[in-house]
Tab-separated table of C-alpha atoms in Angstrom:
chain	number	residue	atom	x	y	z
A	1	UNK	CA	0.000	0.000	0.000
A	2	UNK	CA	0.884	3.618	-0.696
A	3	UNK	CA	0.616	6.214	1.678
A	4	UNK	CA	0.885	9.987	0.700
A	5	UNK	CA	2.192	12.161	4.061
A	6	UNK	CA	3.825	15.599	4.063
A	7	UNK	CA	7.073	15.038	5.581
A	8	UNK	CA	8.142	16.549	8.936
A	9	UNK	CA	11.599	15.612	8.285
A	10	UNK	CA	14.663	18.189	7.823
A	11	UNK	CA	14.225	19.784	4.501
A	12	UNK	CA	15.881	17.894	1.579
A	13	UNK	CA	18.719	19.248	-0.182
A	14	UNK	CA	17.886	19.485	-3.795
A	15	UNK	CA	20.688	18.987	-6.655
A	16	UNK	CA	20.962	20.104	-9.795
A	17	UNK	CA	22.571	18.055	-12.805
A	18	UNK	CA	22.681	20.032	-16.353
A	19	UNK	CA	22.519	18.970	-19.672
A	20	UNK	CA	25.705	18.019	-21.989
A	21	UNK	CA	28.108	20.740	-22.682
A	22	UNK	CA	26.344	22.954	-19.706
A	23	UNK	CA	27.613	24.142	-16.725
A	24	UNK	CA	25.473	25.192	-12.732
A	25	UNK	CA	24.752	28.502	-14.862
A	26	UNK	CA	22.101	26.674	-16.607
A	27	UNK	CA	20.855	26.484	-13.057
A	28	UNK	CA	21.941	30.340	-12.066
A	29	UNK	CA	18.782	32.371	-11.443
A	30	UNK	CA	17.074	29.055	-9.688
A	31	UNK	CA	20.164	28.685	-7.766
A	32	UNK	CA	20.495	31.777	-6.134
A	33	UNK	CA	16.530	31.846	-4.951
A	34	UNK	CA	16.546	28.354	-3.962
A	35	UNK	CA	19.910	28.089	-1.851
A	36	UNK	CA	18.424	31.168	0.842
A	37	UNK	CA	15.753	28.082	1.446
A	38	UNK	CA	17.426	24.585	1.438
A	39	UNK	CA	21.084	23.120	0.803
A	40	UNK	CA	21.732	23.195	-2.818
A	41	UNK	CA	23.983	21.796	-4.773
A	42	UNK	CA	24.972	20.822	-8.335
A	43	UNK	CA	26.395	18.054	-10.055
A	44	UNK	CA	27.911	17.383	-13.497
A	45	UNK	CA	27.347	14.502	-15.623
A	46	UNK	CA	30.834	14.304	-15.991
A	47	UNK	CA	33.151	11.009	-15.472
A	48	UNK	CA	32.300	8.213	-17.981
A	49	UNK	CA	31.182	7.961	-21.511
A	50	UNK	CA	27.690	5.919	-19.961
A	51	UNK	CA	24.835	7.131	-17.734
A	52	UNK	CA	25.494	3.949	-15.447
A	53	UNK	CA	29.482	4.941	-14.968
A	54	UNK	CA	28.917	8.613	-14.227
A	55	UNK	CA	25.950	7.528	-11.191
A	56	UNK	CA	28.412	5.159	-10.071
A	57	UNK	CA	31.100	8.070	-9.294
A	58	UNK	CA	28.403	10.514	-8.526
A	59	UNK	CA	26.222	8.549	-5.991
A	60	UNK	CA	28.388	8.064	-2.818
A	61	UNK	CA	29.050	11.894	-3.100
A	62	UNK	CA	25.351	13.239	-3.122
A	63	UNK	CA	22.931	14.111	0.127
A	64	UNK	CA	21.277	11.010	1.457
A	65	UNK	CA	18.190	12.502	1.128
A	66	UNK	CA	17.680	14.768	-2.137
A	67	UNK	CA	15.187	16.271	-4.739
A	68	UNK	CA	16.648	15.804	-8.010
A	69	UNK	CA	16.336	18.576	-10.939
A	70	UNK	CA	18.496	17.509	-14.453
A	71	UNK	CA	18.247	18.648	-17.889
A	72	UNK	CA	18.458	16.391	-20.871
A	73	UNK	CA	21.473	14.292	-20.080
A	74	UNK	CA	21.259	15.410	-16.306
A	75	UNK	CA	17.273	14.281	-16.617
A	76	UNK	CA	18.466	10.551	-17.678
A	77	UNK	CA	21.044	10.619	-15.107
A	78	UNK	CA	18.517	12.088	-12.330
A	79	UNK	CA	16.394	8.679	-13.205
A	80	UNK	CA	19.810	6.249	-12.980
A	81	UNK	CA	20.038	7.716	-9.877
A	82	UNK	CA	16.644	7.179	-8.790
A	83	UNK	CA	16.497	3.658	-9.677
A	84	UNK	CA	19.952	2.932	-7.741
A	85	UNK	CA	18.523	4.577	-4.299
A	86	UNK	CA	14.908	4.996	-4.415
A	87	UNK	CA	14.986	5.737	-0.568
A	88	UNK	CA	17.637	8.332	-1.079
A	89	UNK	CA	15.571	10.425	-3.883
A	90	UNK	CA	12.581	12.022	-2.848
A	91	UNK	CA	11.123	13.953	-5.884
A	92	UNK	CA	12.642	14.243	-9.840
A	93	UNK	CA	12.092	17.593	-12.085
A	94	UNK	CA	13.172	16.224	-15.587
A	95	UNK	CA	13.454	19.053	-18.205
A	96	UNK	CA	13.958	18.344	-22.023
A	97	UNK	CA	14.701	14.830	-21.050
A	98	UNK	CA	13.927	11.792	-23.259
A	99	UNK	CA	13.726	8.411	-21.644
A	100	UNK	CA	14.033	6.872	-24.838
A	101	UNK	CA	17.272	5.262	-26.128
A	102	UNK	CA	18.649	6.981	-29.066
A	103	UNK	CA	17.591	5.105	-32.567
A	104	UNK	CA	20.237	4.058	-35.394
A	105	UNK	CA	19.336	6.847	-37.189
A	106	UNK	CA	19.232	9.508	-33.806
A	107	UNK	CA	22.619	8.108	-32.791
A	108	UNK	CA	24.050	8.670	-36.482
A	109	UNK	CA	23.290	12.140	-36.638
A	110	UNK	CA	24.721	12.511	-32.737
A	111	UNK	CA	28.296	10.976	-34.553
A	112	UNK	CA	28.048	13.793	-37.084
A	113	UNK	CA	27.957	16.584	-35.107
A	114	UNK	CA	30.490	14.805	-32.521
A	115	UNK	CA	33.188	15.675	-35.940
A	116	UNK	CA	33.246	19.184	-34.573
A	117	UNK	CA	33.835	18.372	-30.699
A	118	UNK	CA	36.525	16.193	-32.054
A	119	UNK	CA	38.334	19.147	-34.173
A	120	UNK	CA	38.044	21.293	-30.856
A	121	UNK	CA	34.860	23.441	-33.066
A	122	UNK	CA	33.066	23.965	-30.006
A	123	UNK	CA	30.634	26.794	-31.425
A	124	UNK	CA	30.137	24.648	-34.425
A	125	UNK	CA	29.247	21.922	-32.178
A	126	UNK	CA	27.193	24.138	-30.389
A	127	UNK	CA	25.510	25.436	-33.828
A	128	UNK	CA	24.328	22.216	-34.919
A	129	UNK	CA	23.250	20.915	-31.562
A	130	UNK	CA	20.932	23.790	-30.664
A	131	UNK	CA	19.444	25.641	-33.818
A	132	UNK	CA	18.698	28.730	-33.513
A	133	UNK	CA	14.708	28.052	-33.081
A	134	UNK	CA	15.884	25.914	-29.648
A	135	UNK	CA	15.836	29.524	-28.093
A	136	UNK	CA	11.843	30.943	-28.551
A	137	UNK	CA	12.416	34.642	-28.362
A	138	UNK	CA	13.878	35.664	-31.283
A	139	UNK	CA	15.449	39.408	-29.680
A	140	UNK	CA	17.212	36.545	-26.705
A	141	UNK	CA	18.764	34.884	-28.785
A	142	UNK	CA	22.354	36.277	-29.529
A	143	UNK	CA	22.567	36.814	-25.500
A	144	UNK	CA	21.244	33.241	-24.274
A	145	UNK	CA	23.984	31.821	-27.398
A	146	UNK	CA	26.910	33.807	-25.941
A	147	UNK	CA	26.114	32.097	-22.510
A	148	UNK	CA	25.434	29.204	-23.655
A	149	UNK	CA	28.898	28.675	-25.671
A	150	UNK	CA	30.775	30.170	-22.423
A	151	UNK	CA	29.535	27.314	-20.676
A	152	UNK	CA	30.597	24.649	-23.338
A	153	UNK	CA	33.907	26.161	-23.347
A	154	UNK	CA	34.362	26.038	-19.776
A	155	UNK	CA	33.578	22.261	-20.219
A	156	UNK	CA	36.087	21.749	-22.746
A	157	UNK	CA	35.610	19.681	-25.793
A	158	UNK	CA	36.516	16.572	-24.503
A	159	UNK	CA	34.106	16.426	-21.389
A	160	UNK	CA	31.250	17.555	-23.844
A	161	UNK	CA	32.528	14.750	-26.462
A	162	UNK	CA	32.313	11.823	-23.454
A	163	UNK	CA	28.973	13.216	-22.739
A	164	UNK	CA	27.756	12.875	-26.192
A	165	UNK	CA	28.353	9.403	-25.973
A	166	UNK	CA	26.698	8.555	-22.893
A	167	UNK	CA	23.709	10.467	-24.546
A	168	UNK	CA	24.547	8.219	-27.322
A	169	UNK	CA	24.903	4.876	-25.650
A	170	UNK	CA	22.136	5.049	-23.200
A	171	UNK	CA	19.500	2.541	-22.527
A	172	UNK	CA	15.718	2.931	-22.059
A	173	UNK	CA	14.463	4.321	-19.066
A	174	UNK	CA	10.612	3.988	-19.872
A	175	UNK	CA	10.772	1.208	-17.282
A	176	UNK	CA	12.629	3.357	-14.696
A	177	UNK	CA	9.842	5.881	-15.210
A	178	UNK	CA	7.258	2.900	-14.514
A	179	UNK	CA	8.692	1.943	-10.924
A	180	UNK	CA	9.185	5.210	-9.704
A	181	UNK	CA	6.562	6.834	-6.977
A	182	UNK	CA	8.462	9.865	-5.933
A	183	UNK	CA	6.694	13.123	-7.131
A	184	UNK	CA	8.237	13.789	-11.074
A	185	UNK	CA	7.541	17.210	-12.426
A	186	UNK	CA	7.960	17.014	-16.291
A	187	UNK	CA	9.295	19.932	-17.665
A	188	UNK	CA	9.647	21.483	-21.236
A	189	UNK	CA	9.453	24.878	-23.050
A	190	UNK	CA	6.502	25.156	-24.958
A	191	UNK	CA	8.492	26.055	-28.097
A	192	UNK	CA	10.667	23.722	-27.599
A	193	UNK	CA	11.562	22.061	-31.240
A	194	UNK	CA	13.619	19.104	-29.950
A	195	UNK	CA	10.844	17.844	-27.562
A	196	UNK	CA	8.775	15.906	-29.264
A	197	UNK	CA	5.052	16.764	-27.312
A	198	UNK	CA	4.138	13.061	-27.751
A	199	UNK	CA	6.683	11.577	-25.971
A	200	UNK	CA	6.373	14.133	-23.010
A	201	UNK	CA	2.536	12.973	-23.115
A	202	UNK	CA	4.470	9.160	-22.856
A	203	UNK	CA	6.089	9.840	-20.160
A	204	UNK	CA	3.306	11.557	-17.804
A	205	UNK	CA	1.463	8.174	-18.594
A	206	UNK	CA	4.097	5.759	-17.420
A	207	UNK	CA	5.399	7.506	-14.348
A	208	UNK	CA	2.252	6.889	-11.218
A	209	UNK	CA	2.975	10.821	-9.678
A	210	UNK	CA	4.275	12.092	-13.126
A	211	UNK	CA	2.566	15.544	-13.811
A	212	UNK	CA	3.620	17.238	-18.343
A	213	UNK	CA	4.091	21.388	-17.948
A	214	UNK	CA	4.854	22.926	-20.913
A	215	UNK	CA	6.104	26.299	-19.864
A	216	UNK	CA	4.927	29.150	-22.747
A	217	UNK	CA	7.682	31.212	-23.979
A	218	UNK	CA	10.362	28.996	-23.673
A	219	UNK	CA	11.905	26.821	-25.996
A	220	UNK	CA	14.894	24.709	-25.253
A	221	UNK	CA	16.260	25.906	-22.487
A	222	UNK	CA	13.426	27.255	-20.088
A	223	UNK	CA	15.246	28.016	-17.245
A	224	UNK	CA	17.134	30.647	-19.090
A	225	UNK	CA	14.379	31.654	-20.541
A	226	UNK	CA	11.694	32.028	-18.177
A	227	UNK	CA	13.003	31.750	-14.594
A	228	UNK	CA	10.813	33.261	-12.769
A	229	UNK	CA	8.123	30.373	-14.080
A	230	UNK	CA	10.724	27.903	-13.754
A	231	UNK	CA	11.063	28.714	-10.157
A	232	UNK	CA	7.949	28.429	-9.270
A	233	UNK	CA	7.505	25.062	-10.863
A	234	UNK	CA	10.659	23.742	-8.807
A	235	UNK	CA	9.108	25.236	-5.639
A	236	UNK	CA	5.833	23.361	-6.253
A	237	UNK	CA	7.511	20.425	-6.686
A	238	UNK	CA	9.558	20.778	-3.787
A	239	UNK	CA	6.392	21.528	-1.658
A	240	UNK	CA	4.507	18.096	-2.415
A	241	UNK	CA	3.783	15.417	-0.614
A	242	UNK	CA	5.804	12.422	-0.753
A	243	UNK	CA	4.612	9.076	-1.079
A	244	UNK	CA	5.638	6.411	1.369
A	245	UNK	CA	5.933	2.539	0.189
């Protein structure tokens, strides 16, 4: 039996896990609201080329008890994570995330625009990962791509590369979605053109406490976008109940 309570226990710390070739600044404006209110931290997906090598480093380094926010590859990892310690994860946010492995054809088109990573092209990388459309507001764009490419260069080519394949090489996680009862707060930008609506609907329907917002305005990257909205989403999802097995 399930039982749904409101915890009484110290606050969780809540850590955020960004996307390939991002850094905490994808996080920035969330951050610095949410850390006057509860430990925060962030982790990188950074120290493997699979999702299942990088949770193995990370795990025995993060809060025993934590609320987990990712984006795209950070989403994926957020579930590894999940699965691996159930008891230790509280609550998921999972932006832009994809819980599908990539297809022959997805994972081809991921090698082609690896060429540039691997001739040190970071902005070219950068170019053909995230069109320009990924970013809704035509007038934010040239200002959200400057910061975006600062953060891939701090990363370094190689760390973004490794990334790629772990993105590349990951398996399903449709059936991760399926055991997990924590509160899961499914995030996208409703502009988003590289979130494909149906599979967001997908996902709401496998996960039991799984709950789609598609946040207007934004496209790829919606807590650059619209922060203030994102913050309010992660603070409603923070506030929940938690189910107890």
């Amino acid at each position: 039996m399930n039982v749904t309570v409101r915890s009484t226990s110290p606050v969780e710390a809540l850590v955020f896990i960004p996307d390939h070739g991002m850094t905490s600044r994808l996080f920035a404006a969330q951050i610095d609201a949410l850390s006057l209110e509860r430990p925060v931290t962030v982790a990188l997906p950074i120290g493997g080329e699979r999702i299942e090598e990088i949770a193995t480093r990370l795990l025995p380094h993060l809060p025993q008890r934590m609320a987990l926010i990712g984006q795209g590859l950070g989403g994926a990892l957020a579930l590894e994570l999940q699965r691996r310690a159930p008891d230790r994860v509280s609550r998921l946010g999972l932006i832009a995330t994809s819980p599908f492995s990539e297809t022959p054809p997805e994972a081809a088109e991921r090698e082609t625009r690896m060429i540039a990573l691997r001739a040190r092209r970071v902005a070219e990388w950068l170019s053909q990962e995230y069109p320009p459309g990924a970013i809704a507001a035509p007038q934010a764009r040239s200002a959200l791509r400057a910061e975006l490419l600062a953060q891939a260069e701090a990363l370094g080519p190689e760390t973004i590369l490794a990334q790629a394949r772990a993105l590349q090489r990951r398996r399903d996680l449709q059936g991760n979605l399926r055991r997990c009862l924590a509160p899961i707060a499914i995030i996208a930008g409703a502009a988003d053109p590289l979130c494909s609506t149906r599979r967001l609907n997908v996902m709401e329907t496998l996960a039991p406490a799984a709950k789609l917002h598609l946040v207007e305005g934004a496209g790829h990257f919606p807590t650059l976008e619209a922060p203030e909205t994102m913050l309010a989403l992660f603070r409603s999802l923070l506030a929940q109940p938690l189910v107890l097995r």
